[in-house]
Amino acid sequence: MRPSHLGEFQLIDRLKRFQGASPRVLKAIGDDAAVLALDKKRYQLFTTDMLIAGLHFSRGISLAAVGYKAMAVNVSDIAAMGGRPAFAVVSIGVPLKLPAAEIEKLYYGLKMCADAFGVGIVGGDTVRSDKLIINVALLGEVERDRLVLRSGANPGDRVFVTGPLGGSLKSGRHLWFVPRVKEARFLVEHFKPTAMIDASDGLAGDLGHILKESGAGAVIDEAKVPLNRGVTLAGALKDGEDFELVFTLPSLKAKKLIQYTKVNRSFRFFEIGEIVASPRKLFIRDVHGRKKEIEPKGFEHF
Ligand code: ADP
Ligand code: MG
């Protein structure tokens, strides 16, 4: 069967039977990063993401921006676990005709993001390739009691997002975005979200992952979803590449977070709906309270 007949996430599900199992592996496939025992107090987080020319970025995009993004998407996955990024290795597939100065530009971007988030680039691999390929693997750390998985959302929890969604690719926001490490750290230190993910595939798909892993459903209030300029709800649900955090909080903590944001405006948190009991069902509620079920699916590579 060709991968295209399976869908990206069905394919990944099939690969789960090859995953490592050891007492040190708390979570392998199925979250934003793998969670591994590090010491008594902390977990090691481990994630990787790959960008390919022509698919993830087009000609004419500065390689500094591509480098920045290649690091930032990984940093965003560490943030989604509640952690702090630490060390990265960077592997590149380089077309013969690409000048070395262009690769340096790529590294200038990688380093910009690495420096901004305290990441050390400590190695990698270089091969020849038809298309430019950049793969970053990133280690991070999180205190054991501050780890947030996709799987902890409970009925009654409120759903939040850290910023407006949609139109990221068209606007170019998908390149120079700021991974939400500060927001994530603030949340795990003071509010302990029950579930969290970074929005890379569109709200419907990303919230869908939380629903799948948590065995719950959600109702999203149409009027509450923050939208980027010129974007409709459909864009917020499907466009992807926003890299905002989507997270859930028990209702009492949700109230406290909303109170807090009224006093302190250093972060933005938008309450957009709630978790319900019906497994994997996603509903959009209009201003009249009418609910419409939608597929919990966003962008998929195939
Ligand atoms: P994200 O969008 O947060 O980077 P992905 O959708 O890329 O996450 O991946 C979801 C999960 O599947 C992660 O746990 C990731 O490590 C795992 N995964 C993705 N591709 C593979 C693969 N080829 N082999 C093993 N695990 C994979
Ligand atoms: Mg992610």
CSV table of C-alpha atoms and ligand atoms in Angstrom, one decimal:
chain,number,residue,atom,x,y,z
A,1,MET,CA,0.0,0.0,0.0
A,2,ARG,CA,1.3,3.4,-0.9
A,3,PRO,CA,1.7,5.9,1.9
A,4,SER,CA,-0.9,8.1,0.1
A,5,HIS,CA,-3.6,5.5,0.7
A,6,LEU,CA,-2.9,5.6,4.4
A,7,GLY,CA,-2.7,9.2,5.3
A,8,GLU,CA,0.2,10.7,7.3
A,9,PHE,CA,-1.1,9.8,10.8
A,10,GLN,CA,-2.3,6.3,9.8
A,11,LEU,CA,1.2,5.6,8.5
A,12,ILE,CA,2.7,6.9,11.7
A,13,ASP,CA,0.3,4.7,13.7
A,14,ARG,CA,1.6,1.7,11.8
A,15,LEU,CA,5.1,2.6,12.6
A,16,LYS,CA,4.3,2.5,16.3
A,17,ARG,CA,4.9,-1.2,16.5
A,18,PHE,CA,8.6,-0.6,15.8
A,19,GLN,CA,9.0,1.9,18.6
A,20,GLY,CA,11.5,1.4,21.5
A,21,ALA,CA,10.2,0.2,24.8
A,22,SER,CA,12.3,0.4,27.9
A,23,PRO,CA,11.8,1.6,31.4
A,24,ARG,CA,13.5,4.8,30.4
A,25,VAL,CA,10.9,5.6,27.7
A,26,LEU,CA,7.9,7.3,29.1
A,27,LYS,CA,6.5,8.3,25.8
A,28,ALA,CA,7.8,7.3,22.3
A,29,ILE,CA,5.7,8.0,19.2
A,30,GLY,CA,2.5,10.1,19.7
A,31,ASP,CA,3.3,13.4,21.2
A,32,ASP,CA,5.2,16.5,20.2
A,33,ALA,CA,8.4,15.0,21.6
A,34,ALA,CA,9.6,11.7,23.0
A,35,VAL,CA,9.8,11.7,26.8
A,36,LEU,CA,12.8,9.9,28.4
A,37,ALA,CA,14.0,9.5,31.9
A,38,LEU,CA,16.9,11.8,32.6
A,39,ASP,CA,17.3,12.0,36.4
A,40,LYS,CA,15.1,12.0,39.5
A,41,LYS,CA,13.8,15.5,38.9
A,42,ARG,CA,13.7,15.8,35.1
A,43,TYR,CA,12.7,14.2,31.8
A,44,GLN,CA,14.7,14.5,28.6
A,45,LEU,CA,12.6,15.6,25.6
A,46,PHE,CA,13.7,14.6,22.1
A,47,THR,CA,12.1,15.8,18.8
A,48,THR,CA,13.0,16.2,15.1
A,49,ASP,CA,11.5,17.9,12.1
A,50,MET,CA,12.6,18.1,8.5
A,51,LEU,CA,12.1,20.8,5.8
A,52,ILE,CA,12.5,20.1,2.1
A,53,ALA,CA,12.9,22.7,-0.7
A,54,GLY,CA,9.9,23.0,-2.9
A,55,LEU,CA,7.6,21.4,-0.3
A,56,HIS,CA,8.2,23.5,2.9
A,57,PHE,CA,9.7,26.6,1.3
A,58,SER,CA,9.9,27.9,-2.2
A,59,ARG,CA,12.7,29.4,-4.2
A,60,GLY,CA,13.2,33.0,-3.4
A,61,ILE,CA,12.8,32.6,0.3
A,62,SER,CA,15.9,33.6,2.1
A,63,LEU,CA,17.8,30.6,3.5
A,64,ALA,CA,18.3,32.6,6.7
A,65,ALA,CA,14.5,32.4,7.2
A,66,VAL,CA,14.5,28.7,6.3
A,67,GLY,CA,17.2,28.1,8.9
A,68,TYR,CA,15.4,30.0,11.5
A,69,LYS,CA,12.2,28.1,10.8
A,70,ALA,CA,13.9,24.7,10.8
A,71,MET,CA,15.1,25.4,14.4
A,72,ALA,CA,11.9,27.1,15.5
A,73,VAL,CA,9.6,24.3,14.6
A,74,ASN,CA,11.6,22.0,16.9
A,75,VAL,CA,11.7,24.5,19.7
A,76,SER,CA,8.0,24.8,19.4
A,77,ASP,CA,7.6,21.0,19.9
A,78,ILE,CA,9.7,21.2,23.1
A,79,ALA,CA,7.5,24.1,24.3
A,80,ALA,CA,4.4,22.0,23.7
A,81,MET,CA,5.7,19.5,26.3
A,82,GLY,CA,6.2,22.3,28.8
A,83,GLY,CA,10.0,22.1,28.5
A,84,ARG,CA,13.1,24.1,27.6
A,85,PRO,CA,15.2,23.3,24.5
A,86,ALA,CA,18.9,22.5,25.1
A,87,PHE,CA,21.0,21.0,22.3
A,88,ALA,CA,20.5,20.3,18.6
A,89,VAL,CA,22.2,18.4,15.7
A,90,VAL,CA,21.5,19.7,12.2
A,91,SER,CA,21.7,17.5,9.1
A,92,ILE,CA,21.6,18.9,5.6
A,93,GLY,CA,21.2,17.5,2.1
A,94,VAL,CA,22.9,19.9,-0.2
A,95,PRO,CA,22.5,20.2,-4.0
A,96,LEU,CA,26.0,20.3,-5.8
A,97,LYS,CA,25.4,23.8,-7.3
A,98,LEU,CA,24.4,25.5,-4.0
A,99,PRO,CA,27.1,28.0,-3.0
A,100,ALA,CA,28.7,27.6,0.4
A,101,ALA,CA,27.6,31.2,1.2
A,102,GLU,CA,24.0,30.1,1.0
A,103,ILE,CA,24.6,27.3,3.5
A,104,GLU,CA,26.1,29.9,5.8
A,105,LYS,CA,23.0,31.9,5.4
A,106,LEU,CA,21.0,28.9,6.5
A,107,TYR,CA,23.2,28.5,9.5
A,108,TYR,CA,22.9,32.2,10.3
A,109,GLY,CA,19.1,31.7,10.6
A,110,LEU,CA,19.5,28.4,12.6
A,111,LYS,CA,21.9,30.2,15.0
A,112,MET,CA,19.6,33.2,15.4
A,113,CYS,CA,16.8,31.0,16.7
A,114,ALA,CA,19.2,28.7,18.6
A,115,ASP,CA,20.6,31.8,20.5
A,116,ALA,CA,17.2,33.2,21.2
A,117,PHE,CA,16.1,30.0,22.9
A,118,GLY,CA,19.4,28.9,24.6
A,119,VAL,CA,20.0,26.0,22.2
A,120,GLY,CA,23.5,24.8,21.4
A,121,ILE,CA,24.1,23.3,17.9
A,122,VAL,CA,26.5,20.4,18.7
A,123,GLY,CA,26.7,18.4,15.4
A,124,GLY,CA,25.0,17.0,12.4
A,125,ASP,CA,25.5,15.4,9.1
A,126,THR,CA,26.1,16.7,5.5
A,127,VAL,CA,25.2,14.8,2.4
A,128,ARG,CA,24.6,15.5,-1.3
A,129,SER,CA,21.0,15.7,-2.4
A,130,ASP,CA,18.9,16.8,-5.4
A,131,LYS,CA,16.9,19.2,-3.2
A,132,LEU,CA,18.0,21.2,-0.2
A,133,ILE,CA,16.9,19.3,2.9
A,134,ILE,CA,17.3,20.5,6.5
A,135,ASN,CA,16.7,18.2,9.5
A,136,VAL,CA,17.0,19.3,13.0
A,137,ALA,CA,16.9,17.0,16.0
A,138,LEU,CA,16.5,18.8,19.3
A,139,LEU,CA,17.0,17.7,22.9
A,140,GLY,CA,15.1,19.5,25.7
A,141,GLU,CA,14.4,19.1,29.4
A,142,VAL,CA,11.4,19.4,31.6
A,143,GLU,CA,10.9,19.0,35.4
A,144,ARG,CA,8.9,15.8,35.9
A,145,ASP,CA,6.0,17.5,37.6
A,146,ARG,CA,5.8,20.1,34.8
A,147,LEU,CA,5.6,17.7,31.8
A,148,VAL,CA,2.4,18.2,29.7
A,149,LEU,CA,1.3,15.5,27.3
A,150,ARG,CA,-1.5,15.5,24.7
A,151,SER,CA,-3.4,12.9,26.6
A,152,GLY,CA,-4.6,14.6,29.8
A,153,ALA,CA,-7.6,16.6,28.7
A,154,ASN,CA,-10.8,15.9,30.8
A,155,PRO,CA,-14.5,16.7,30.1
A,156,GLY,CA,-15.2,20.1,31.5
A,157,ASP,CA,-11.7,21.5,30.8
A,158,ARG,CA,-11.5,24.7,28.9
A,159,VAL,CA,-9.6,24.9,25.6
A,160,PHE,CA,-7.2,27.8,25.0
A,161,VAL,CA,-4.9,29.1,22.3
A,162,THR,CA,-2.0,31.5,22.7
A,163,GLY,CA,-2.7,33.6,19.6
A,164,PRO,CA,-4.6,34.2,16.4
A,165,LEU,CA,-4.8,31.5,13.8
A,166,GLY,CA,-4.8,31.0,10.0
A,167,GLY,CA,-3.2,32.5,6.9
A,168,SER,CA,0.3,31.8,8.2
A,169,LEU,CA,1.7,30.4,4.9
A,170,LYS,CA,0.2,33.2,2.7
A,171,SER,CA,1.4,35.9,5.0
A,172,GLY,CA,4.9,34.6,5.6
A,173,ARG,CA,4.3,34.4,9.3
A,174,HIS,CA,5.2,30.7,9.2
A,175,LEU,CA,8.9,31.6,8.7
A,176,TRP,CA,9.8,34.1,11.4
A,177,PHE,CA,7.4,32.9,14.1
A,178,VAL,CA,8.3,33.0,17.8
A,179,PRO,CA,8.0,29.6,19.4
A,180,ARG,CA,5.9,29.9,22.6
A,181,VAL,CA,8.5,28.7,25.1
A,182,LYS,CA,7.9,31.6,27.5
A,183,GLU,CA,4.1,31.1,27.5
A,184,ALA,CA,4.5,27.3,27.9
A,185,ARG,CA,6.9,27.8,30.9
A,186,PHE,CA,4.6,30.4,32.5
A,187,LEU,CA,1.7,27.9,32.1
A,188,VAL,CA,3.5,24.8,33.5
A,189,GLU,CA,4.9,26.9,36.4
A,190,HIS,CA,1.6,28.5,37.4
A,191,PHE,CA,-1.4,26.7,35.9
A,192,LYS,CA,-0.4,23.1,34.9
A,193,PRO,CA,-2.3,22.5,31.7
A,194,THR,CA,-3.9,19.1,31.4
A,195,ALA,CA,-3.0,18.7,27.7
A,196,MET,CA,-1.0,20.8,25.2
A,197,ILE,CA,0.1,20.7,21.6
A,198,ASP,CA,1.7,23.3,19.2
A,199,ALA,CA,-0.6,24.2,16.3
A,200,SER,CA,1.2,23.1,13.2
A,201,ASP,CA,-1.5,21.4,11.2
A,202,GLY,CA,-4.5,23.7,11.9
A,203,LEU,CA,-6.8,23.9,14.9
A,204,ALA,CA,-9.0,21.0,13.8
A,205,GLY,CA,-6.1,18.6,13.4
A,206,ASP,CA,-4.1,19.7,16.4
A,207,LEU,CA,-7.0,19.8,18.8
A,208,GLY,CA,-7.9,16.5,17.1
A,209,HIS,CA,-4.6,15.0,18.3
A,210,ILE,CA,-5.4,16.1,21.9
A,211,LEU,CA,-8.9,14.5,21.6
A,212,LYS,CA,-7.5,11.3,20.2
A,213,GLU,CA,-4.9,10.9,22.9
A,214,SER,CA,-7.2,12.1,25.7
A,215,GLY,CA,-10.2,10.0,24.6
A,216,ALA,CA,-12.4,13.0,24.7
A,217,GLY,CA,-14.3,15.5,22.4
A,218,ALA,CA,-14.5,19.3,22.2
A,219,VAL,CA,-16.9,22.1,21.4
A,220,ILE,CA,-15.3,25.2,19.9
A,221,ASP,CA,-17.2,28.5,20.0
A,222,GLU,CA,-17.0,30.0,16.6
A,223,ALA,CA,-17.0,33.6,17.8
A,224,LYS,CA,-14.2,33.0,20.3
A,225,VAL,CA,-11.5,31.7,17.9
A,226,PRO,CA,-9.0,34.5,17.4
A,227,LEU,CA,-8.3,34.9,13.7
A,228,ASN,CA,-5.5,36.6,11.8
A,229,ARG,CA,-6.5,39.5,9.6
A,230,GLY,CA,-8.3,38.3,6.4
A,231,VAL,CA,-8.8,34.8,7.7
A,232,THR,CA,-12.0,32.9,8.1
A,233,LEU,CA,-12.8,30.2,10.7
A,234,ALA,CA,-12.0,27.6,8.0
A,235,GLY,CA,-8.5,29.0,7.7
A,236,ALA,CA,-7.9,28.8,11.5
A,237,LEU,CA,-9.2,25.2,11.4
A,238,LYS,CA,-7.2,24.0,8.4
A,239,ASP,CA,-4.3,26.3,7.3
A,240,GLY,CA,-1.8,25.2,9.9
A,241,GLU,CA,1.8,26.4,10.6
A,242,ASP,CA,0.6,28.8,13.3
A,243,PHE,CA,2.8,27.4,16.0
A,244,GLU,CA,0.6,28.8,18.7
A,245,LEU,CA,0.0,26.5,21.7
A,246,VAL,CA,-3.4,24.8,22.1
A,247,PHE,CA,-4.0,23.7,25.7
A,248,THR,CA,-6.6,22.7,28.2
A,249,LEU,CA,-7.2,23.7,31.8
A,250,PRO,CA,-9.7,22.6,34.4
A,251,SER,CA,-12.5,25.2,34.6
A,252,LEU,CA,-11.4,26.8,37.9
A,253,LYS,CA,-7.8,27.3,36.7
A,254,ALA,CA,-9.2,28.6,33.4
A,255,LYS,CA,-11.1,31.3,35.3
A,256,LYS,CA,-7.9,32.2,37.2
A,257,LEU,CA,-5.9,32.4,34.0
A,258,ILE,CA,-8.5,34.8,32.4
A,259,GLN,CA,-8.4,36.9,35.6
A,260,TYR,CA,-4.6,37.0,35.4
A,261,THR,CA,-4.6,38.1,31.8
A,262,LYS,CA,-6.8,41.0,32.6
A,263,VAL,CA,-4.2,42.3,35.1
A,264,ASN,CA,-1.0,41.2,33.3
A,265,ARG,CA,-0.9,41.6,29.6
A,266,SER,CA,2.6,40.1,28.9
A,267,PHE,CA,1.0,37.0,27.4
A,268,ARG,CA,-2.2,36.4,25.4
A,269,PHE,CA,-4.4,33.5,26.1
A,270,PHE,CA,-7.8,33.0,24.3
A,271,GLU,CA,-10.4,30.7,25.7
A,272,ILE,CA,-12.1,29.1,22.7
A,273,GLY,CA,-14.2,26.2,23.9
A,274,GLU,CA,-14.5,23.2,26.2
A,275,ILE,CA,-13.7,19.5,26.4
A,276,VAL,CA,-16.7,17.1,26.3
A,277,ALA,CA,-17.1,13.4,27.0
A,278,SER,CA,-17.8,12.1,23.4
A,279,PRO,CA,-14.5,10.5,22.2
A,280,ARG,CA,-12.8,12.2,19.3
A,281,LYS,CA,-15.9,14.3,18.3
A,282,LEU,CA,-15.3,17.9,17.4
A,283,PHE,CA,-18.1,20.4,17.3
A,284,ILE,CA,-18.3,24.1,16.2
A,285,ARG,CA,-20.9,26.1,18.1
A,286,ASP,CA,-22.3,29.2,16.5
A,287,VAL,CA,-23.5,32.3,18.4
A,288,HIS,CA,-27.0,30.9,18.7
A,289,GLY,CA,-25.7,27.8,20.5
A,290,ARG,CA,-26.2,25.5,17.4
A,291,LYS,CA,-23.6,22.8,17.2
A,292,LYS,CA,-22.2,21.4,14.0
A,293,GLU,CA,-19.8,18.4,14.0
A,294,ILE,CA,-16.6,18.7,11.9
A,295,GLU,CA,-13.8,16.3,11.2
A,296,PRO,CA,-10.9,16.6,13.7
A,297,LYS,CA,-8.5,16.8,10.8
A,298,GLY,CA,-6.1,19.5,9.6
A,299,PHE,CA,-3.3,19.5,7.1
A,300,GLU,CA,-1.7,16.2,6.3
A,301,HIS,CA,1.4,15.6,4.2
A,302,PHE,CA,-0.4,12.8,2.3
B,1,ADP,P1,4.8,17.4,15.2
B,1,ADP,O1,3.8,18.0,14.2
B,1,ADP,O2,4.4,17.8,16.6
B,1,ADP,O3,6.2,17.6,14.9
B,1,ADP,P2,4.4,14.9,13.9
B,1,ADP,O4,3.0,15.0,13.4
B,1,ADP,O5,5.5,15.2,13.0
B,1,ADP,O6,4.5,15.8,15.2
B,1,ADP,O7,4.6,13.5,14.5
B,1,ADP,C1,3.7,12.9,15.4
B,1,ADP,C2,4.4,11.8,16.2
B,1,ADP,O8,4.8,10.8,15.3
B,1,ADP,C3,5.7,12.2,16.9
B,1,ADP,O9,5.7,11.5,18.1
B,1,ADP,C4,6.8,11.8,16.0
B,1,ADP,O10,8.0,11.5,16.7
B,1,ADP,C5,6.2,10.5,15.4
B,1,ADP,N1,6.8,10.3,14.0
B,1,ADP,C6,6.6,11.0,12.9
B,1,ADP,N2,7.2,10.4,11.9
B,1,ADP,C7,7.8,9.3,12.3
B,1,ADP,C8,8.6,8.3,11.7
B,1,ADP,N3,8.9,8.3,10.4
B,1,ADP,N4,9.0,7.3,12.6
B,1,ADP,C9,8.8,7.3,13.9
B,1,ADP,N5,8.0,8.2,14.5
B,1,ADP,C10,7.5,9.2,13.7
B,2,MG,MG,4.0,19.6,17.5
